[in-house]
Amino acid sequence: MPGNSKRHEEADMSSQHIYYSGNGNYDQPGSAYGGSGYERPYDQHYSTYFKPHPAGGPAHWPGMQPYGDPQGDARNGRSRRSRGGRRDDPQDYRLGKDAGRDMDKRPKEDKSDWDTDSANNAEDDTAKPTGLAHIVDKHTDKFSMSGVSYIKATKNPVVKFIWCVLLIAALAAMGYHLYRLISTYLEYKKQTSIELSFDALLFPAVTICNVNPLRISRLGLASDELKAVIERVDPANLTANLNDWIPEFDDVDVNDYFGDNDEDFYKRRRKKRATSTSTAKVRNSNFLDDVDTGYTDARGWEEAITSFYQQEYADSWEAQAKTSAFTEMEDSFKENFAWELPETRAQMGHQISDMLLQCSFAGRQCVARNFTRILTTNFGNCYTLQYDKFLSRKSGPKYGLELKLYLQTDEYVPGIATSKGIQVVIHDQGTYPFPEDEGIAVSAGTETRIALKMIELTRLGGKHGDCTHPNEFRTNYNIKYTRTACQNIRLYEKTVSTCNCFDVLNEETRKLLKKTLKNVTECASADEIKCVQKVTSTFDNSEDSKSCHSPCSEKTFAKTVSARTWPNKDFASLLVQTVCKSSPEDCSVLQSMTSEEVKGEFIKLVIYYEDLNYEKIEESPAYEIDQFMSDIGGTIGLYIGLSVLAIFEVVNFLVEIISHLCCGCCRS
C-alpha cells in the first residue's frame, strides 16, 4: 500500500545515520569517508546530539561547526557522497537534501566569542611565569610567612616598598636574635643545684698513721746509711753544736732599713735609738737553718737539685736561697728510709696490734685484722679501716667509729718524730689515701671528735666541662678514681718514660704499680736525680697533670673537729693496766712515767655523722636543649610568623630553587 510504503520509507530514513567527518562533510555508514567523524542520529534531537563514530574518533569536539552547505549542493545538482549521497539515487538525494536543510536550521555560534576566548588564552599563555619566576610565583601564594602575600597582592608601590622594608627588618632582627640564642647555647653553661636528702649512710674509710715512721727498738734492721742519718739528727748531738754556732749579722743602712719617708712614731723612735751610728746590725741567720748536721751528699742529690734550679730557673727562689739544714735532714732521712726494703720498713714501723686498745662501730667491736696496712715514706706504716657493712642508721658519736690508741712514744726516733700524735685521713671507701697531702693532725693526750657531713657531687662532663669517669681507672688500678691518685700515677709514669727509672720517694704509687716495676730500677745517679727533679718541677703545668680532671661523681666529707684533754688520771691508770696485760715490755715504761706523761701516750678518736642529712650537689645544663628549641621557635614565630610545619614550606621552596638552578647549570 502506498501509504504504508511511505511510512516504512520514512521509518527507514529515520534509522539512517549521517556521519560528520570533522572536515565539514557528512558521511553515510560504510562510505569511503566514514569512520573518522561523529555520528548523529537522524531524529528530532539531531541538532544537539552527536554520537561517537563506531569506528572511533575523538569523544568531544567543542565548538565544531559543519563545513559547507549540503542543501546548496543538492540544489546545485552536485552529487557528493560526503554531502548526502548521489542525485541518481532518490533516497540518498532526499536524505542528503533533508540533512542539509536540517543542518541549516541549527543555531549558529557567534564567532566573535571564539575569537575573544582565543585571545584570552593567548594572553594567559603569555603572562604565565616560567622557570624560576614560576617557582617563586607558585610559592608566594602558599607561604605562611607574614608579609609575603601582602607584597605580592598590593598594587601600590609605596605600600609594597614598606612591606619589603618591614620584612627585611624582621629577617635581620630574627637573624641577630637567633645568633644570640645559638651563641648562648654553644657556651654550654652549667648551673649547680643543691638538694638535701636523708638516708642511712655508708661510713667512710678511715686511715690512721703514727707520726713516728719507725720504732727505735727496731733500728737494728736498718741499713748503716739510715742509722748514720738518725744519729746525726738526734737533738742531743745538735745541742752540742749550738755552742759552736756564731750568729751572722749584716750592717744595714738605717735609712734603708726604716725608710726615708716613714713618719710613724714608733719607727721614728727606733730610728732615733739606732742612729748613734749611721748603720745597724741585723742578724741574718738562724741556728736551726745553719746547724751542722754532718750531712754529706753522698749520692750528689742536693747538688744535682741545686744545679737544676740554677740552670732551669735562675731567677727562682730555689736557685738563689740556701737550703735549710732541717730540710736537708728530713730529705736525707726520707731518701734513705725509702731505700730500705718494703718488708724491712713494715717490720720497723708501728704495728696496729700494739697500738689498738679498743675499736667499735655503732657499739659493735672491731679488731686489728679489720685494718689494712699501707706503706708510706713520711709515716711508715699506716692502717685503713673500711667495711661495706659499716652503715650509719643514726647520727651522733654513739653510732660512729671509736678508737683508743696507744702511741708508744718511747719508741719515737729523736729528731725524726718531733711531735706526738697521729695523722688521720677520712676518705671515700675504695679510694687510696695520701696522708702526706691530706688529713688531720690529732694531738696526743686528747679526745678528738670529728663530726662528718657527707656531700655527694655530680659533675657534668663532655662539652659542659672536664671530668673523669672512674670506671676505666678502677679497672686498671683496682681503686676508685681521685685526682690526687691520678696525678701521682701520671707523675710516676712520666718519670719512668723520661728517666728510665722511678723515684724512690713516690712509695704510695709504687704499691699501685707493682706490675710495672719488673724491669725498672730506682733513680740513683746524679743525672737521674736531675731528670727526676726536672720532671717533678714541670709536671704541674704539663698536659699529663692537666689530664687528671675532677671525678664526674664523688663523695666528700665536711669535717668539724673538736678536742679536749683525755684521759683523766683514773682512766689513764686503767689504760696502763690494759697495756701491761698485752705487752710487759711497755708496761715497765709506762709505770715509770708521771701521770702527765702517761696522758701523752694515748689518744681517743671518735668519728661520726653529725647528721644523716646530706647534700647532693649536681651540675646541670643552664640552657637545656628543649628550652633552646622553644626559644628558636618563639623567635621565628615572633618576627616572621612561621611554625614548625611552615618552616618546611621554606625548605621546600629552597629545594626547588636549588634544583632548578642545578638543572639549568647541567643543561648549559
PDB file of N, CA and C in Angstrom, residues 520-588:
ATOM      1  N   VAL A 520     112.315  -1.923  85.873  1.00  0.00           N
ATOM      2  CA  VAL A 520     112.658  -0.528  86.133  1.00  0.00           C
ATOM      3  C   VAL A 520     113.403  -0.452  87.458  1.00  0.00           C
ATOM      4  N   THR A 521     114.505   0.277  87.470  1.00  0.00           N
ATOM      5  CA  THR A 521     115.314   0.422  88.681  1.00  0.00           C
ATOM      6  C   THR A 521     115.096   1.793  89.305  1.00  0.00           C
ATOM      7  N   GLU A 522     115.626   1.959  90.523  1.00  0.00           N
ATOM      8  CA  GLU A 522     115.495   3.226  91.222  1.00  0.00           C
ATOM      9  C   GLU A 522     116.412   4.275  90.601  1.00  0.00           C
ATOM     10  N   CYS A 523     115.982   5.527  90.686  1.00  0.00           N
ATOM     11  CA  CYS A 523     116.819   6.635  90.223  1.00  0.00           C
ATOM     12  C   CYS A 523     117.879   6.901  91.288  1.00  0.00           C
ATOM     13  N   ALA A 524     119.165   6.714  90.935  1.00  0.00           N
ATOM     14  CA  ALA A 524     120.229   6.802  91.930  1.00  0.00           C
ATOM     15  C   ALA A 524     121.339   7.765  91.529  1.00  0.00           C
ATOM     16  N   SER A 525     121.708   7.819  90.269  1.00  0.00           N
ATOM     17  CA  SER A 525     122.835   8.657  89.861  1.00  0.00           C
ATOM     18  C   SER A 525     122.432  10.129  89.840  1.00  0.00           C
ATOM     19  N   ALA A 526     123.463  10.996  89.750  1.00  0.00           N
ATOM     20  CA  ALA A 526     123.204  12.437  89.732  1.00  0.00           C
ATOM     21  C   ALA A 526     122.394  12.838  88.505  1.00  0.00           C
ATOM     22  N   ASP A 527     122.702  12.246  87.360  1.00  0.00           N
ATOM     23  CA  ASP A 527     121.946  12.574  86.145  1.00  0.00           C
ATOM     24  C   ASP A 527     120.490  12.137  86.270  1.00  0.00           C
ATOM     25  N   GLU A 528     120.277  10.984  86.866  1.00  0.00           N
ATOM     26  CA  GLU A 528     118.901  10.515  87.045  1.00  0.00           C
ATOM     27  C   GLU A 528     118.143  11.399  88.028  1.00  0.00           C
ATOM     28  N   ILE A 529     118.830  11.860  89.071  1.00  0.00           N
ATOM     29  CA  ILE A 529     118.177  12.747  90.033  1.00  0.00           C
ATOM     30  C   ILE A 529     117.825  14.076  89.368  1.00  0.00           C
ATOM     31  N   LYS A 530     118.722  14.590  88.520  1.00  0.00           N
ATOM     32  CA  LYS A 530     118.408  15.810  87.768  1.00  0.00           C
ATOM     33  C   LYS A 530     117.180  15.604  86.895  1.00  0.00           C
ATOM     34  N   CYS A 531     117.127  14.448  86.264  1.00  0.00           N
ATOM     35  CA  CYS A 531     115.979  14.141  85.404  1.00  0.00           C
ATOM     36  C   CYS A 531     114.692  14.081  86.218  1.00  0.00           C
ATOM     37  N   VAL A 532     114.751  13.429  87.381  1.00  0.00           N
ATOM     38  CA  VAL A 532     113.571  13.338  88.243  1.00  0.00           C
ATOM     39  C   VAL A 532     113.123  14.723  88.691  1.00  0.00           C
ATOM     40  N   GLN A 533     114.089  15.561  89.074  1.00  0.00           N
ATOM     41  CA  GLN A 533     113.746  16.898  89.540  1.00  0.00           C
ATOM     42  C   GLN A 533     113.131  17.734  88.424  1.00  0.00           C
ATOM     43  N   LYS A 534     113.633  17.568  87.215  1.00  0.00           N
ATOM     44  CA  LYS A 534     113.078  18.308  86.081  1.00  0.00           C
ATOM     45  C   LYS A 534     111.646  17.879  85.793  1.00  0.00           C
ATOM     46  N   VAL A 535     111.411  16.574  85.810  1.00  0.00           N
ATOM     47  CA  VAL A 535     110.057  16.075  85.568  1.00  0.00           C
ATOM     48  C   VAL A 535     109.108  16.547  86.662  1.00  0.00           C
ATOM     49  N   THR A 536     109.563  16.502  87.914  1.00  0.00           N
ATOM     50  CA  THR A 536     108.710  16.884  89.039  1.00  0.00           C
ATOM     51  C   THR A 536     108.368  18.369  89.011  1.00  0.00           C
ATOM     52  N   SER A 537     109.360  19.208  88.714  1.00  0.00           N
ATOM     53  CA  SER A 537     109.140  20.656  88.755  1.00  0.00           C
ATOM     54  C   SER A 537     108.264  21.142  87.605  1.00  0.00           C
ATOM     55  N   THR A 538     108.279  20.436  86.497  1.00  0.00           N
ATOM     56  CA  THR A 538     107.476  20.860  85.344  1.00  0.00           C
ATOM     57  C   THR A 538     106.164  20.096  85.221  1.00  0.00           C
ATOM     58  N   PHE A 539     105.922  19.173  86.131  1.00  0.00           N
ATOM     59  CA  PHE A 539     104.750  18.305  85.973  1.00  0.00           C
ATOM     60  C   PHE A 539     103.438  19.053  86.177  1.00  0.00           C
ATOM     61  N   ASP A 540     103.392  19.967  87.148  1.00  0.00           N
ATOM     62  CA  ASP A 540     102.125  20.620  87.485  1.00  0.00           C
ATOM     63  C   ASP A 540     101.525  21.380  86.312  1.00  0.00           C
ATOM     64  N   ASN A 541     102.372  21.922  85.440  1.00  0.00           N
ATOM     65  CA  ASN A 541     101.877  22.680  84.287  1.00  0.00           C
ATOM     66  C   ASN A 541     101.879  21.864  82.998  1.00  0.00           C
ATOM     67  N   SER A 542     102.112  20.586  83.110  1.00  0.00           N
ATOM     68  CA  SER A 542     102.176  19.737  81.920  1.00  0.00           C
ATOM     69  C   SER A 542     100.790  19.201  81.577  1.00  0.00           C
ATOM     70  N   GLU A 543     100.677  18.677  80.362  1.00  0.00           N
ATOM     71  CA  GLU A 543      99.416  18.093  79.922  1.00  0.00           C
ATOM     72  C   GLU A 543      99.078  16.832  80.706  1.00  0.00           C
ATOM     73  N   ASP A 544     100.100  16.125  81.187  1.00  0.00           N
ATOM     74  CA  ASP A 544      99.838  14.918  81.976  1.00  0.00           C
ATOM     75  C   ASP A 544      99.098  15.255  83.261  1.00  0.00           C
ATOM     76  N   SER A 545      99.499  16.351  83.896  1.00  0.00           N
ATOM     77  CA  SER A 545      98.810  16.760  85.118  1.00  0.00           C
ATOM     78  C   SER A 545      97.420  17.302  84.817  1.00  0.00           C
ATOM     79  N   LYS A 546      97.303  18.086  83.746  1.00  0.00           N
ATOM     80  CA  LYS A 546      96.011  18.677  83.410  1.00  0.00           C
ATOM     81  C   LYS A 546      95.005  17.635  82.943  1.00  0.00           C
ATOM     82  N   SER A 547      95.497  16.487  82.494  1.00  0.00           N
ATOM     83  CA  SER A 547      94.574  15.436  82.061  1.00  0.00           C
ATOM     84  C   SER A 547      93.867  14.766  83.229  1.00  0.00           C
ATOM     85  N   CYS A 548      94.340  15.011  84.445  1.00  0.00           N
ATOM     86  CA  CYS A 548      93.690  14.454  85.635  1.00  0.00           C
ATOM     87  C   CYS A 548      92.612  15.437  86.097  1.00  0.00           C
ATOM     88  N   HIS A 549      91.412  15.234  85.622  1.00  0.00           N
ATOM     89  CA  HIS A 549      90.305  16.113  85.971  1.00  0.00           C
ATOM     90  C   HIS A 549      89.628  15.628  87.252  1.00  0.00           C
ATOM     91  N   SER A 550      88.755  16.443  87.741  1.00  0.00           N
ATOM     92  CA  SER A 550      87.961  16.028  88.896  1.00  0.00           C
ATOM     93  C   SER A 550      87.032  14.895  88.476  1.00  0.00           C
ATOM     94  N   PRO A 551      86.717  13.988  89.387  1.00  0.00           N
ATOM     95  CA  PRO A 551      85.821  12.878  89.024  1.00  0.00           C
ATOM     96  C   PRO A 551      84.414  13.378  88.735  1.00  0.00           C
ATOM     97  N   CYS A 552      83.726  12.684  87.828  1.00  0.00           N
ATOM     98  CA  CYS A 552      82.358  13.078  87.490  1.00  0.00           C
ATOM     99  C   CYS A 552      81.399  12.848  88.654  1.00  0.00           C
ATOM    100  N   SER A 553      81.728  11.929  89.512  1.00  0.00           N
ATOM    101  CA  SER A 553      80.916  11.710  90.714  1.00  0.00           C
ATOM    102  C   SER A 553      81.851  11.321  91.856  1.00  0.00           C
ATOM    103  N   GLU A 554      81.654  11.938  92.989  1.00  0.00           N
ATOM    104  CA  GLU A 554      82.491  11.638  94.147  1.00  0.00           C
ATOM    105  C   GLU A 554      81.759  12.013  95.424  1.00  0.00           C
ATOM    106  N   LYS A 555      82.265  11.470  96.505  1.00  0.00           N
ATOM    107  CA  LYS A 555      81.751  11.786  97.831  1.00  0.00           C
ATOM    108  C   LYS A 555      82.863  12.441  98.635  1.00  0.00           C
ATOM    109  N   THR A 556      82.560  13.580  99.209  1.00  0.00           N
ATOM    110  CA  THR A 556      83.492  14.254 100.100  1.00  0.00           C
ATOM    111  C   THR A 556      82.819  14.416 101.461  1.00  0.00           C
ATOM    112  N   PHE A 557      83.652  14.753 102.437  1.00  0.00           N
ATOM    113  CA  PHE A 557      83.143  14.818 103.804  1.00  0.00           C
ATOM    114  C   PHE A 557      83.610  16.113 104.450  1.00  0.00           C
ATOM    115  N   ALA A 558      82.639  16.953 104.771  1.00  0.00           N
ATOM    116  CA  ALA A 558      82.934  18.161 105.534  1.00  0.00           C
ATOM    117  C   ALA A 558      83.154  17.760 106.989  1.00  0.00           C
ATOM    118  N   LYS A 559      84.204  18.325 107.592  1.00  0.00           N
ATOM    119  CA  LYS A 559      84.620  17.876 108.923  1.00  0.00           C
ATOM    120  C   LYS A 559      84.571  19.028 109.919  1.00  0.00           C
ATOM    121  N   THR A 560      84.080  18.722 111.086  1.00  0.00           N
ATOM    122  CA  THR A 560      84.114  19.645 112.220  1.00  0.00           C
ATOM    123  C   THR A 560      84.882  18.956 113.341  1.00  0.00           C
ATOM    124  N   VAL A 561      86.023  19.550 113.723  1.00  0.00           N
ATOM    125  CA  VAL A 561      86.935  18.906 114.674  1.00  0.00           C
ATOM    126  C   VAL A 561      86.855  19.630 116.013  1.00  0.00           C
ATOM    127  N   SER A 562      86.748  18.854 117.046  1.00  0.00           N
ATOM    128  CA  SER A 562      86.792  19.388 118.412  1.00  0.00           C
ATOM    129  C   SER A 562      87.635  18.441 119.265  1.00  0.00           C
ATOM    130  N   ALA A 563      88.250  18.975 120.327  1.00  0.00           N
ATOM    131  CA  ALA A 563      89.142  18.151 121.150  1.00  0.00           C
ATOM    132  C   ALA A 563      89.103  18.623 122.594  1.00  0.00           C
ATOM    133  N   ARG A 564      89.435  17.700 123.471  1.00  0.00           N
ATOM    134  CA  ARG A 564      89.571  18.010 124.890  1.00  0.00           C
ATOM    135  C   ARG A 564      90.601  17.055 125.485  1.00  0.00           C
ATOM    136  N   THR A 565      91.101  17.418 126.661  1.00  0.00           N
ATOM    137  CA  THR A 565      92.149  16.613 127.303  1.00  0.00           C
ATOM    138  C   THR A 565      91.593  15.247 127.691  1.00  0.00           C
ATOM    139  N   TRP A 566      92.398  14.263 127.416  1.00  0.00           N
ATOM    140  CA  TRP A 566      91.999  12.880 127.703  1.00  0.00           C
ATOM    141  C   TRP A 566      93.269  12.036 127.786  1.00  0.00           C
ATOM    142  N   PRO A 567      93.348  11.066 128.659  1.00  0.00           N
ATOM    143  CA  PRO A 567      92.366  10.671 129.684  1.00  0.00           C
ATOM    144  C   PRO A 567      92.641  11.386 131.008  1.00  0.00           C
ATOM    145  N   ASN A 568      91.726  11.265 131.930  1.00  0.00           N
ATOM    146  CA  ASN A 568      91.999  11.765 133.273  1.00  0.00           C
ATOM    147  C   ASN A 568      92.858  10.743 134.023  1.00  0.00           C
ATOM    148  N   LYS A 569      93.206  11.062 135.241  1.00  0.00           N
ATOM    149  CA  LYS A 569      94.166  10.237 135.981  1.00  0.00           C
ATOM    150  C   LYS A 569      93.652   8.822 136.210  1.00  0.00           C
ATOM    151  N   ASP A 570      92.389   8.691 136.583  1.00  0.00           N
ATOM    152  CA  ASP A 570      91.847   7.363 136.872  1.00  0.00           C
ATOM    153  C   ASP A 570      91.768   6.496 135.615  1.00  0.00           C
ATOM    154  N   PHE A 571      91.298   7.094 134.540  1.00  0.00           N
ATOM    155  CA  PHE A 571      91.170   6.300 133.321  1.00  0.00           C
ATOM    156  C   PHE A 571      92.543   6.005 132.729  1.00  0.00           C
ATOM    157  N   ALA A 572      93.512   6.893 132.950  1.00  0.00           N
ATOM    158  CA  ALA A 572      94.871   6.630 132.482  1.00  0.00           C
ATOM    159  C   ALA A 572      95.449   5.406 133.178  1.00  0.00           C
ATOM    160  N   SER A 573      95.136   5.256 134.458  1.00  0.00           N
ATOM    161  CA  SER A 573      95.604   4.079 135.193  1.00  0.00           C
ATOM    162  C   SER A 573      95.022   2.804 134.598  1.00  0.00           C
ATOM    163  N   LEU A 574      93.740   2.856 134.209  1.00  0.00           N
ATOM    164  CA  LEU A 574      93.115   1.692 133.581  1.00  0.00           C
ATOM    165  C   LEU A 574      93.778   1.366 132.246  1.00  0.00           C
ATOM    166  N   LEU A 575      94.104   2.387 131.479  1.00  0.00           N
ATOM    167  CA  LEU A 575      94.751   2.158 130.186  1.00  0.00           C
ATOM    168  C   LEU A 575      96.138   1.546 130.363  1.00  0.00           C
ATOM    169  N   VAL A 576      96.864   1.991 131.391  1.00  0.00           N
ATOM    170  CA  VAL A 576      98.191   1.429 131.649  1.00  0.00           C
ATOM    171  C   VAL A 576      98.077  -0.052 131.979  1.00  0.00           C
ATOM    172  N   GLN A 577      97.102  -0.415 132.804  1.00  0.00           N
ATOM    173  CA  GLN A 577      96.918  -1.821 133.149  1.00  0.00           C
ATOM    174  C   GLN A 577      96.545  -2.648 131.916  1.00  0.00           C
ATOM    175  N   THR A 578      95.805  -2.041 131.014  1.00  0.00           N
ATOM    176  CA  THR A 578      95.444  -2.746 129.779  1.00  0.00           C
ATOM    177  C   THR A 578      96.677  -3.039 128.941  1.00  0.00           C
ATOM    178  N   VAL A 579      97.583  -2.055 128.837  1.00  0.00           N
ATOM    179  CA  VAL A 579      98.816  -2.259 128.074  1.00  0.00           C
ATOM    180  C   VAL A 579      99.691  -3.305 128.751  1.00  0.00           C
ATOM    181  N   CYS A 580      99.729  -3.277 130.066  1.00  0.00           N
ATOM    182  CA  CYS A 580     100.568  -4.231 130.785  1.00  0.00           C
ATOM    183  C   CYS A 580     100.127  -5.672 130.554  1.00  0.00           C
ATOM    184  N   LYS A 581      98.832  -5.889 130.356  1.00  0.00           N
ATOM    185  CA  LYS A 581      98.339  -7.237 130.117  1.00  0.00           C
ATOM    186  C   LYS A 581      98.794  -7.787 128.768  1.00  0.00           C
ATOM    187  N   SER A 582      98.945  -6.899 127.791  1.00  0.00           N
ATOM    188  CA  SER A 582      99.293  -7.350 126.444  1.00  0.00           C
ATOM    189  C   SER A 582     100.774  -7.218 126.131  1.00  0.00           C
ATOM    190  N   SER A 583     101.483  -6.282 126.786  1.00  0.00           N
ATOM    191  CA  SER A 583     102.895  -6.054 126.471  1.00  0.00           C
ATOM    192  C   SER A 583     103.657  -5.720 127.746  1.00  0.00           C
ATOM    193  N   PRO A 584     104.276  -6.704 128.371  1.00  0.00           N
ATOM    194  CA  PRO A 584     105.039  -6.449 129.608  1.00  0.00           C
ATOM    195  C   PRO A 584     106.185  -5.462 129.408  1.00  0.00           C
ATOM    196  N   GLU A 585     106.777  -5.427 128.206  1.00  0.00           N
ATOM    197  CA  GLU A 585     107.884  -4.502 127.963  1.00  0.00           C
ATOM    198  C   GLU A 585     107.408  -3.056 128.061  1.00  0.00           C
ATOM    199  N   ASP A 586     106.273  -2.770 127.442  1.00  0.00           N
ATOM    200  CA  ASP A 586     105.738  -1.414 127.500  1.00  0.00           C
ATOM    201  C   ASP A 586     105.216  -1.079 128.894  1.00  0.00           C
ATOM    202  N   CYS A 587     104.822  -2.081 129.636  1.00  0.00           N
ATOM    203  CA  CYS A 587     104.265  -1.842 130.966  1.00  0.00           C
ATOM    204  C   CYS A 587     105.288  -1.177 131.881  1.00  0.00           C
ATOM    205  N   SER A 588     106.510  -1.668 131.862  1.00  0.00           N
ATOM    206  CA  SER A 588     107.541  -1.099 132.730  1.00  0.00           C
ATOM    207  C   SER A 588     107.831   0.350 132.354  1.00  0.00           C
TER     208      SER A 588
END
